[in-house]
Amino acid sequence: MKELLEYLARELVEDPDAVEVTEKQDERGTLLSLRVGPDDMGKVIGKGGRTARAIRAVVKVAGIRAGVRASVEIVE
């Protein structure tokens, strides 16, 4: 799922080299933290948060298919 999130984020932003995804396991499942360049934050969040919701939904479904619980956190 980390690779999926990296791919989605790199395709959305202007500076794909600034994309950084960290993966952390906790009692609730896998937490993926996404960092992008400050100029690309708006592109990842989208108008009204639509893009961020879509990214979270895709990762959540991929996690369900893999048998794990995954969530995405977008970090400034």
Coordinates of N, CA, C and O in Angstrom, one line a residue, residues 1-36:
M1 N 0.8 -1.2 0.0 CA 0.0 0.0 0.0 C 0.9 1.3 0.0 O 0.4 2.3 -0.5
K2 N 2.0 1.2 0.6 CA 2.9 2.3 0.6 C 3.3 2.7 -0.9 O 3.3 3.9 -1.2
E3 N 3.5 1.7 -1.7 CA 3.9 1.9 -3.1 C 2.7 2.5 -3.8 O 2.9 3.4 -4.7
L4 N 1.5 2.1 -3.5 CA 0.3 2.6 -4.2 C 0.1 4.1 -3.8 O -0.1 4.9 -4.7
L5 N 0.3 4.5 -2.6 CA 0.2 5.9 -2.1 C 1.2 6.7 -2.8 O 1.0 7.8 -3.2
E6 N 2.5 6.2 -2.8 CA 3.5 7.0 -3.5 C 3.2 7.2 -4.9 O 3.4 8.3 -5.4
Y7 N 2.7 6.2 -5.6 CA 2.4 6.3 -7.0 C 1.3 7.4 -7.2 O 1.4 8.3 -8.1
L8 N 0.2 7.3 -6.5 CA -0.9 8.3 -6.6 C -0.4 9.7 -6.4 O -0.7 10.6 -7.1
A9 N 0.4 9.9 -5.3 CA 0.9 11.2 -5.0 C 1.8 11.8 -6.0 O 1.7 12.9 -6.4
R10 N 2.7 10.9 -6.5 CA 3.7 11.4 -7.5 C 3.0 11.8 -8.8 O 3.5 12.7 -9.5
E11 N 1.9 11.2 -9.1 CA 1.2 11.5 -10.4 C 0.4 12.8 -10.2 O 0.1 13.5 -11.2
L12 N 0.1 13.2 -9.0 CA -0.7 14.4 -8.8 C 0.2 15.7 -8.7 O -0.3 16.8 -9.0
V13 N 1.4 15.6 -8.2 CA 2.2 16.8 -7.8 C 3.1 17.2 -8.9 O 3.4 16.5 -9.8
E14 N 3.6 18.5 -8.8 CA 4.5 19.0 -9.7 C 5.9 18.6 -9.5 O 6.7 18.4 -10.4
D15 N 6.3 18.4 -8.2 CA 7.6 17.9 -7.8 C 7.5 16.5 -7.2 O 7.4 16.4 -5.9
P16 N 7.6 15.5 -8.0 CA 7.5 14.1 -7.5 C 8.6 13.7 -6.6 O 8.5 12.8 -5.7
D17 N 9.8 14.4 -6.6 CA 10.9 14.0 -5.8 C 10.6 14.4 -4.3 O 11.3 13.9 -3.4
A18 N 9.7 15.3 -4.1 CA 9.4 15.8 -2.7 C 8.4 14.9 -2.0 O 8.2 15.1 -0.8
V19 N 7.9 13.9 -2.7 CA 6.9 13.0 -2.1 C 7.6 12.0 -1.2 O 8.6 11.4 -1.5
E20 N 7.1 11.9 0.1 CA 7.7 11.0 1.0 C 6.5 10.3 1.8 O 5.6 11.0 2.3
V21 N 6.6 9.0 1.8 CA 5.6 8.2 2.5 C 6.2 7.4 3.6 O 7.2 6.7 3.3
T22 N 5.7 7.5 4.8 CA 6.2 6.6 5.9 C 5.1 5.7 6.4 O 3.9 6.1 6.4
E23 N 5.5 4.5 6.7 CA 4.5 3.5 7.2 C 4.7 3.2 8.6 O 5.9 2.9 9.0
K24 N 3.7 3.2 9.4 CA 3.8 2.9 10.8 C 2.7 1.9 11.2 O 1.5 2.1 10.8
Q25 N 3.0 0.9 11.9 CA 2.0 -0.1 12.4 C 1.6 0.3 13.8 O 2.4 0.6 14.6
D26 N 0.3 0.2 14.1 CA -0.2 0.4 15.4 C -1.3 -0.6 15.7 O -1.6 -1.5 14.9
E27 N -2.0 -0.4 16.8 CA -3.1 -1.4 17.1 C -4.3 -1.3 16.2 O -5.1 -2.2 16.1
R28 N -4.4 -0.2 15.5 CA -5.6 0.0 14.6 C -5.2 -0.4 13.2 O -6.1 -0.4 12.3
G29 N -4.0 -0.8 12.9 CA -3.6 -1.2 11.5 C -2.4 -0.4 11.1 O -1.5 -0.1 11.8
T30 N -2.4 -0.2 9.8 CA -1.3 0.5 9.1 C -1.6 2.0 8.9 O -2.7 2.3 8.4
L31 N -0.7 2.9 9.4 CA -0.9 4.3 9.2 C 0.2 4.8 8.2 O 1.4 4.6 8.4
L32 N -0.3 5.3 7.1 CA 0.6 5.9 6.1 C 0.6 7.4 6.2 O -0.5 8.0 6.1
S33 N 1.8 8.0 6.4 CA 1.9 9.4 6.4 C 2.5 9.9 5.1 O 3.5 9.5 4.7
L34 N 1.8 10.9 4.5 CA 2.2 11.4 3.2 C 2.7 12.9 3.4 O 2.0 13.7 4.0
R35 N 3.9 13.1 2.9 CA 4.4 14.5 2.9 C 4.7 14.8 1.4 O 5.3 14.0 0.7
V36 N 4.3 16.1 1.1 CA 4.6 16.6 -0.2 C 5.2 18.0 -0.1 O 5.2 18.6 1.0

